[in-house]
Coordinates of C-alpha atoms in Angstrom, one line a residue:
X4 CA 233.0 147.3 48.7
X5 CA 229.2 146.2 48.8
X6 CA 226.5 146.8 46.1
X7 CA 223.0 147.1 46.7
X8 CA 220.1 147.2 44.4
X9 CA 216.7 148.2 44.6
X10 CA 215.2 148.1 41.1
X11 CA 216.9 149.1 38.0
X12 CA 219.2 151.3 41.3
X13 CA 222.7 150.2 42.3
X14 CA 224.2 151.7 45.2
X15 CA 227.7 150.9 46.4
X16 CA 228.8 150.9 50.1
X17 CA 231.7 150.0 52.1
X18 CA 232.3 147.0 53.4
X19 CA 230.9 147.6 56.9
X20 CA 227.2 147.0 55.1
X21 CA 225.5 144.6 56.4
X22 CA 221.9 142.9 55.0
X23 CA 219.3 141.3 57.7
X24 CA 216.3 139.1 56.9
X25 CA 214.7 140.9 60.2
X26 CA 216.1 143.4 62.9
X27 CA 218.0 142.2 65.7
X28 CA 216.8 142.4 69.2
X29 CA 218.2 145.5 70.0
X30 CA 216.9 149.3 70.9
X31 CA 216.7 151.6 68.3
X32 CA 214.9 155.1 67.8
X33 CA 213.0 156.0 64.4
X34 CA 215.4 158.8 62.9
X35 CA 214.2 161.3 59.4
X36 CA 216.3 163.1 57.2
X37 CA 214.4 165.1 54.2
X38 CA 217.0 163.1 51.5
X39 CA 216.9 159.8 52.8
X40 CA 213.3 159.3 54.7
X41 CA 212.6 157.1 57.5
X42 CA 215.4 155.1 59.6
X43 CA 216.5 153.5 62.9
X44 CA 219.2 154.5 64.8
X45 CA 220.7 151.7 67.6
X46 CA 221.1 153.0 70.8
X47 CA 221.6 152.0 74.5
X48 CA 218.9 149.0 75.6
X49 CA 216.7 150.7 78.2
X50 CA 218.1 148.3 81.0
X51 CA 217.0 148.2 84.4
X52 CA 220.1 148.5 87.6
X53 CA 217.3 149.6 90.4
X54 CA 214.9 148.6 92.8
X55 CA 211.4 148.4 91.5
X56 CA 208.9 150.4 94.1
X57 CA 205.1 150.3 93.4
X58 CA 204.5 148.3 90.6
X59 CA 204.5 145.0 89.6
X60 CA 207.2 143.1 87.6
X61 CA 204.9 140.5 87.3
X62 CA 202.4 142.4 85.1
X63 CA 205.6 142.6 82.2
X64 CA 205.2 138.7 82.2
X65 CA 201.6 139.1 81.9
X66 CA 202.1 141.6 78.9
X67 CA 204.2 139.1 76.9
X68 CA 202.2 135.9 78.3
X69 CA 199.7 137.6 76.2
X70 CA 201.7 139.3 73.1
X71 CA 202.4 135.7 72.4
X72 CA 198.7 134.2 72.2
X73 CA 197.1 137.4 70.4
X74 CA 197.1 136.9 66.6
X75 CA 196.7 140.7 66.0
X76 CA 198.6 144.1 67.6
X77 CA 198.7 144.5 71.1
X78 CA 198.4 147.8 73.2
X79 CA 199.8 148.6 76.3
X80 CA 198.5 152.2 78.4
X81 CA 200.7 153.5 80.9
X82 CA 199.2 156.3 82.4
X83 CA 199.3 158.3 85.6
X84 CA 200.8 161.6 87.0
X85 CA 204.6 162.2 86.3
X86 CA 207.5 160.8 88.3
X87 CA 205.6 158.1 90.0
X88 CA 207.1 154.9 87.8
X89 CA 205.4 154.4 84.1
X90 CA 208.8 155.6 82.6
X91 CA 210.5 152.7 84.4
X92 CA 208.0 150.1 83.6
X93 CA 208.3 150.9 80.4
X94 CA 211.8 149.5 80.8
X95 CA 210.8 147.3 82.3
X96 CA 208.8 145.9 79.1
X97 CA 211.8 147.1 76.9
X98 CA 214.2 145.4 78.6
X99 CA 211.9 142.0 78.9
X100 CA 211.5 142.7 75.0
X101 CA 215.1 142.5 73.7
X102 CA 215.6 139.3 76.4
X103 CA 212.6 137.5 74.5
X104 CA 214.4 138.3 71.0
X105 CA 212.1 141.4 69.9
X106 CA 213.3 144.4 68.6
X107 CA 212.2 147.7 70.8
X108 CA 211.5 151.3 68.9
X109 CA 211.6 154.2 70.3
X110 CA 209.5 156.8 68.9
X111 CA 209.9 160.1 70.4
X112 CA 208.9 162.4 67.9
X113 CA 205.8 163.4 65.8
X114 CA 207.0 163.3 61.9
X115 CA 204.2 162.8 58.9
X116 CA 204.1 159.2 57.3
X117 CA 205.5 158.0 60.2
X118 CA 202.5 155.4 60.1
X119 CA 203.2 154.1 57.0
X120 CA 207.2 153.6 58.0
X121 CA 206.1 151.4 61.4
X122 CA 203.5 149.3 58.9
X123 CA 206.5 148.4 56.7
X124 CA 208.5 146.7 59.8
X125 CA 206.8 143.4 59.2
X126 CA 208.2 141.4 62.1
X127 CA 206.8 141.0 65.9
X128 CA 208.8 143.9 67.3
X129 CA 207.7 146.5 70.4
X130 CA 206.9 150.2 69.7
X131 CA 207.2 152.3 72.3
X132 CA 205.6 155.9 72.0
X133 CA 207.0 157.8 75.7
X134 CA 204.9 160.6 76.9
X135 CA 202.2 160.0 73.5
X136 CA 199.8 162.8 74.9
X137 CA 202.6 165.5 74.8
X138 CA 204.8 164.3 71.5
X139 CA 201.7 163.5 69.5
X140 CA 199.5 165.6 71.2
X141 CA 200.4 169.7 70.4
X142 CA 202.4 168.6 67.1
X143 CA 201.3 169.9 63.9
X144 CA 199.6 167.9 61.5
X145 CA 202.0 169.1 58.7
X146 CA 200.1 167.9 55.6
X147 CA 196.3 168.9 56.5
X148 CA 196.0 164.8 57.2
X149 CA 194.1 165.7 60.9
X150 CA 195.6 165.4 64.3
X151 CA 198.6 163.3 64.7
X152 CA 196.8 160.7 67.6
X153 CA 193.9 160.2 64.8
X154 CA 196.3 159.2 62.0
X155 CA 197.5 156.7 64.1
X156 CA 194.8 155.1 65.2
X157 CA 194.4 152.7 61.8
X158 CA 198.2 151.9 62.7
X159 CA 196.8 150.5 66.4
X160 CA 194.3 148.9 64.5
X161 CA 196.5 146.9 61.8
X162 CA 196.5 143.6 60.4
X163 CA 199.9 144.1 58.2
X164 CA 202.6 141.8 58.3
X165 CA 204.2 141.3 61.8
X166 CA 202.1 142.0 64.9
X167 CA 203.7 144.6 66.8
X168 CA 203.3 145.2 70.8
X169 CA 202.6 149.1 71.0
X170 CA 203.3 150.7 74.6
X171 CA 202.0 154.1 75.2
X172 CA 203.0 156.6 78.6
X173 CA 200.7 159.3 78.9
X174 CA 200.4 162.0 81.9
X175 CA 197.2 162.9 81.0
X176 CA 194.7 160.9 79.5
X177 CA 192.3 164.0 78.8
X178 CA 195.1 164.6 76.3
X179 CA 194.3 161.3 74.9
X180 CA 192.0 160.9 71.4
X181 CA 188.8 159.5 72.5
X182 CA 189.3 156.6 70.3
X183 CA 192.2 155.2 72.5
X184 CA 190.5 155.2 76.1
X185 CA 188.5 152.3 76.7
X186 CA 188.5 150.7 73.7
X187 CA 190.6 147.1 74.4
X188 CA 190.3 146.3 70.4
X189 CA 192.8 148.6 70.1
X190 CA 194.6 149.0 73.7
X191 CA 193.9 145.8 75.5
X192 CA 195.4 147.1 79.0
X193 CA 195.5 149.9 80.5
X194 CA 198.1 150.1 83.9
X195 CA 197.4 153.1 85.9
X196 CA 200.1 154.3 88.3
X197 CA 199.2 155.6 91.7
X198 CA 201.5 157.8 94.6
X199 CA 203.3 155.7 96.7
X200 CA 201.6 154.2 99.4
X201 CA 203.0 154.6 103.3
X202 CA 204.3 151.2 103.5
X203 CA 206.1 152.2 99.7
X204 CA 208.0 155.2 101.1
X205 CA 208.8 153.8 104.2
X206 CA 210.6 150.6 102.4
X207 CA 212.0 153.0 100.1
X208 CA 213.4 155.5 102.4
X209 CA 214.9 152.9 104.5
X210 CA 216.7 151.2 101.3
X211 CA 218.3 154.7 100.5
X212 CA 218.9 155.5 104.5
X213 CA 219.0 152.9 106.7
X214 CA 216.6 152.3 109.5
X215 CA 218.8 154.3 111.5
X216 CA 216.9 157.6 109.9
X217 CA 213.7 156.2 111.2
X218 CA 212.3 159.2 113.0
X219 CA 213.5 161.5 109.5
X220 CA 210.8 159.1 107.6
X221 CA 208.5 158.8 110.0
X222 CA 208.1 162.5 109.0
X223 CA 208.2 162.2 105.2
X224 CA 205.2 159.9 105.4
X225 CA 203.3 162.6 107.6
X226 CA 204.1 164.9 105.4
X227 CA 203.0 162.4 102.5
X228 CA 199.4 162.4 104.2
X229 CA 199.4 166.5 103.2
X230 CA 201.4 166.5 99.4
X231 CA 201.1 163.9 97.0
X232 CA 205.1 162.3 97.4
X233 CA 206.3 160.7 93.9
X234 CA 209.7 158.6 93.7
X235 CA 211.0 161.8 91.8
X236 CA 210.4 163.6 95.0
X237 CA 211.4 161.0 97.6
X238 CA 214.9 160.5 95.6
X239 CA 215.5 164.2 96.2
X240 CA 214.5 164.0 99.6
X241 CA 216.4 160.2 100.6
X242 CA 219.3 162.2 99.2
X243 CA 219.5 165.6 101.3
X244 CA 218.6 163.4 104.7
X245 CA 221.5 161.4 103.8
X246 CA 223.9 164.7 103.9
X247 CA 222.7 164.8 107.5
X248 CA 219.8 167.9 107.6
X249 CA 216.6 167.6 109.3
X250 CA 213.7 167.0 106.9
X251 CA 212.2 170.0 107.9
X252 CA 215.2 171.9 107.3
X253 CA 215.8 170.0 103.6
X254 CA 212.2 170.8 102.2
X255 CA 212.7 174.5 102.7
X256 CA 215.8 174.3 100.0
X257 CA 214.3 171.3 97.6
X258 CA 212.3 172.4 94.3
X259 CA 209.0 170.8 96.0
X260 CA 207.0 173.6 96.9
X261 CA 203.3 174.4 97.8
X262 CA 202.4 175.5 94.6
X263 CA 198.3 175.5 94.4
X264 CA 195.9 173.7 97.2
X265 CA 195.3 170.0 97.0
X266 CA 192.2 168.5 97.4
X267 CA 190.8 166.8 100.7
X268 CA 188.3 164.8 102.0
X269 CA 186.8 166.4 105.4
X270 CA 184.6 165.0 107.8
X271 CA 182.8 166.1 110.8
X272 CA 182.4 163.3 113.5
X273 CA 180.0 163.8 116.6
X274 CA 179.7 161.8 119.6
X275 CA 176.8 159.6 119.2
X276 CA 178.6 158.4 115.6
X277 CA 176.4 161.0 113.1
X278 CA 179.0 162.3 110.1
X279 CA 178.9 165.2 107.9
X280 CA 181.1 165.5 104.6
X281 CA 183.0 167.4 102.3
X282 CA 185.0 165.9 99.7
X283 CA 187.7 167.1 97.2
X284 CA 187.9 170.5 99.4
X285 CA 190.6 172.5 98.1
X286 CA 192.6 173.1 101.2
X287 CA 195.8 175.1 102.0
X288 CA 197.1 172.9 105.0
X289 CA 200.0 174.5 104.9
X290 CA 198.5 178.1 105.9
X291 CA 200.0 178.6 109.2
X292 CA 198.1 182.5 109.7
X293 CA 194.8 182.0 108.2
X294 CA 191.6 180.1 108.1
X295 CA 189.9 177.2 106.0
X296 CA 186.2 176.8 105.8
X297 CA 184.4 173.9 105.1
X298 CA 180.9 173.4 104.1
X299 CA 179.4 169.8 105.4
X300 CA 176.5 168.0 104.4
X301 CA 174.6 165.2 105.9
X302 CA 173.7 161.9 105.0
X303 CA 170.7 163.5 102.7
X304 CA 173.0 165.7 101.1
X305 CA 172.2 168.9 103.1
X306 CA 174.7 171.5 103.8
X307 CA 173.9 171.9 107.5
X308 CA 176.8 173.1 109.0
X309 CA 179.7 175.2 108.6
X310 CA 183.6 174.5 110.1
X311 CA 186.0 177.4 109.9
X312 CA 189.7 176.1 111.5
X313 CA 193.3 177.0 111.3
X314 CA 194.9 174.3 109.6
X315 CA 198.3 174.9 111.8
X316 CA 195.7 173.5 114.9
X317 CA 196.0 170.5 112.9
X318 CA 197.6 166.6 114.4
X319 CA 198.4 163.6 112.5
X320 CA 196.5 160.7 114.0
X321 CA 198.2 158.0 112.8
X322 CA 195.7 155.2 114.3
X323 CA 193.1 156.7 111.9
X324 CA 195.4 158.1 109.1
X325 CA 193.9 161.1 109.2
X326 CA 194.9 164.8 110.3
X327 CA 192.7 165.5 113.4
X328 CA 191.1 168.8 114.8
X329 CA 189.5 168.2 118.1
X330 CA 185.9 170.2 118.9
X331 CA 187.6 172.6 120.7
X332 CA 189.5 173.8 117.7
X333 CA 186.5 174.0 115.4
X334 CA 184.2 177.2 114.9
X335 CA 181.1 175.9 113.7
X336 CA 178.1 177.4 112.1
X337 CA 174.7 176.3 111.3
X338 CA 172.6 177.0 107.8
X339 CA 169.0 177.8 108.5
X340 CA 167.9 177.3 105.0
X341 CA 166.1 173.6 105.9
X342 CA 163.9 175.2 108.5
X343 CA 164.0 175.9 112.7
X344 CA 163.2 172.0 113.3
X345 CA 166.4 171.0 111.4
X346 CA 168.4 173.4 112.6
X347 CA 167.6 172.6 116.0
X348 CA 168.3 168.7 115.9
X349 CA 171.7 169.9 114.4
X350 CA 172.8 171.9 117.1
X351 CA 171.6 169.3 119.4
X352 CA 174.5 167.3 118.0
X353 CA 177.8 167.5 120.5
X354 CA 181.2 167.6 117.6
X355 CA 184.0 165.1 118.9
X356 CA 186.6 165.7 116.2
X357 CA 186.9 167.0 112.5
X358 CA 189.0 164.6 110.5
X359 CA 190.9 165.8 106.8
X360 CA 192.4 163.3 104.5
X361 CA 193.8 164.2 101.0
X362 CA 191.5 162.6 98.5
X363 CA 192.9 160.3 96.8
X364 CA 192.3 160.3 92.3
X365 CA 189.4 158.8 91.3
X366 CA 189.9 154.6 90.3
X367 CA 189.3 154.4 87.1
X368 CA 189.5 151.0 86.8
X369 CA 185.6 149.1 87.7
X370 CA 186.1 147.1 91.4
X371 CA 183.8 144.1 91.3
X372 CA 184.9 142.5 94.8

């Protein structure tokens, strides 16, 4: 038997109680029940058996490099479209967490006061809050207190007892209160997560297959060049090859379908090196019946021509990384609206090729170099 007391309250237990001065290095995930409140339940530590692809294990250094000099809370964004590795950095950091003797909670749902219950943990201990801008972004407020992001931003803020390394994932940081994004006081880095590169799927592929499936990969990163490819995808895709189908057989039958028209970047090159562009051009590349057109401006921002094409027409050039139409494949017609004179030095212009590559999102980190 075990007694406990808290006040002028006894409680007895069995003898499978057990007191701690601070909470062992282990996972657990923040738990409520109406009669009891707030507690942690243990469960499995978010270890790490694979291959890392596309992101840097040497960035989890730099997060606790860091968590060690700062004398306040420390916040980590993970952010970036679904599938293509913030879930497994984030164990990445859990797993680094429980090696370096911190604690790592889980919290996975939105529940009121849940604030004040992290607050009271007053050790150095890692929060992590998976997919914040979809568990604490359409969750009710409950107790007319606001939006649940906005009660939690004084948490991010906190001086209590116990500095605590918060880790956020977030799809889309839209979703995200305005109070989070770019202010470091509060989330010092933000990682962003990209597709996988050519040279990424091609070292994956051949880790799940063998170079012996060369020619099979060779056409996943063409097809790469058309549909944004995450390791969700390529997983799904290393697997089917590996029963032996073609890979234009196996994306017929896999859940990766065309779905809506993805954005490209679409230029117009002519023979004595003049361009005109189109970016973020919603295209259906895979529309082997009809047409696309494309409206094309030149350097001074005029739409002067027109390019209507059938996208089935279309080559992969792999020496420019680009899908290729040549002149001869490209209906072109010229806007009038800027006057005979520029018309006429348009036309004069002989087309070589049209080049189309899918645009790629926006950085939003500031290049300097």
């Amino acid at each position: 038997m075990k007694a406990i007391s808290i006040g002028k309250r006894y409680e007895i237990y069995d003898d499978s109680l057990k007191a701690y001065d601070r909470l062992p290095a282990k996972t657990y995930t923040v738990r409520f029940e109406k009669m009891s409140g707030f507690f942690l339940e243990t469960r499995t530590d978010l270890a790490v058996k694979e291959k890392v692809y596309g992101i840097h294990p040497e960035k989890a250094d730099k997060v606790f490099q860091a968590f060690t000099k700062f004398e306040r809370n420390l916040g980590v964004i993970l952010s970036g479209d679904k599938g293509i590795g913030k879930s497994l950095f984030a164990r990445i950091l859990a797993s680094k967490a429980v090696e370096d003797g911190y604690p790592v909670i889980i919290i996975d749902q939105f529940i009121p006061g849940i604030a004040s219950y992290i607050e009271s943990i007053e050790q150095e201990a890692v929060f992590l809050f998976d997919e914040f801008d979809k568990t604490f972004g359409s969750a009710s407020s409950g107790d007319n207190g606001g939006d649940p992001q906005s009660r939690l931003l004084s948490l991010f803020d906190g001086t209590s007892q116990g500095k605590k390394l918060f880790i956020i994932t977030c799809n889309s940081l839209r979703k995200l209160n305005d109070y989070l994004v770019n202010r470091p006081g509060r989330f010092h880095y933000h990682f962003r997560f990209e597709y996988p590169s050519s040279e990424e799927i091609m070292e994956y592929l051949t880790d799940k297959l063998g170079t012996q499936y060369v020619s099979e990969i060779q056409k996943v990163i063409l097809f790469s060049k058309k549909v944004a490819l995450n390791f969700d995808c390529l997983r799904a895709i290393a697997f089917e090859l590996s029963m032996g189908g073609a890979f234009e057989t196996v994306i017929q039958d896999l859940n990766i379908i065309n779905t809506r028209e993805t954005a490209y970047n679409v230029t117009l090159h002519f023979n004595d090196g003049t361009v005109m562009k189109s970016n973020n051009c919603r295209l259906d590349m895979f529309n082997k019946e009809g047409r696309e057109m494309v409206y094309l401006d030149d350097e001074k921002g005029r739409n002067m021509v027109t390019a209507e094409f059938k996208p089935s027409a279309c080559v992969y050039d792999p020496t420019r990384s680009a899908t290729i139409l040549p002149a001869d494949s490209i209906m072109l017609s010229y806007n009038d609206y800027y006057g005979d004179e520029a018309q006429e030095e348009v036309q004069k212009l002989i087309p070589e090729y049209l080049s189309i590559v899918r645009a790629a999102e926006r950085n939003i980190h500031y290049l300097t170099a």
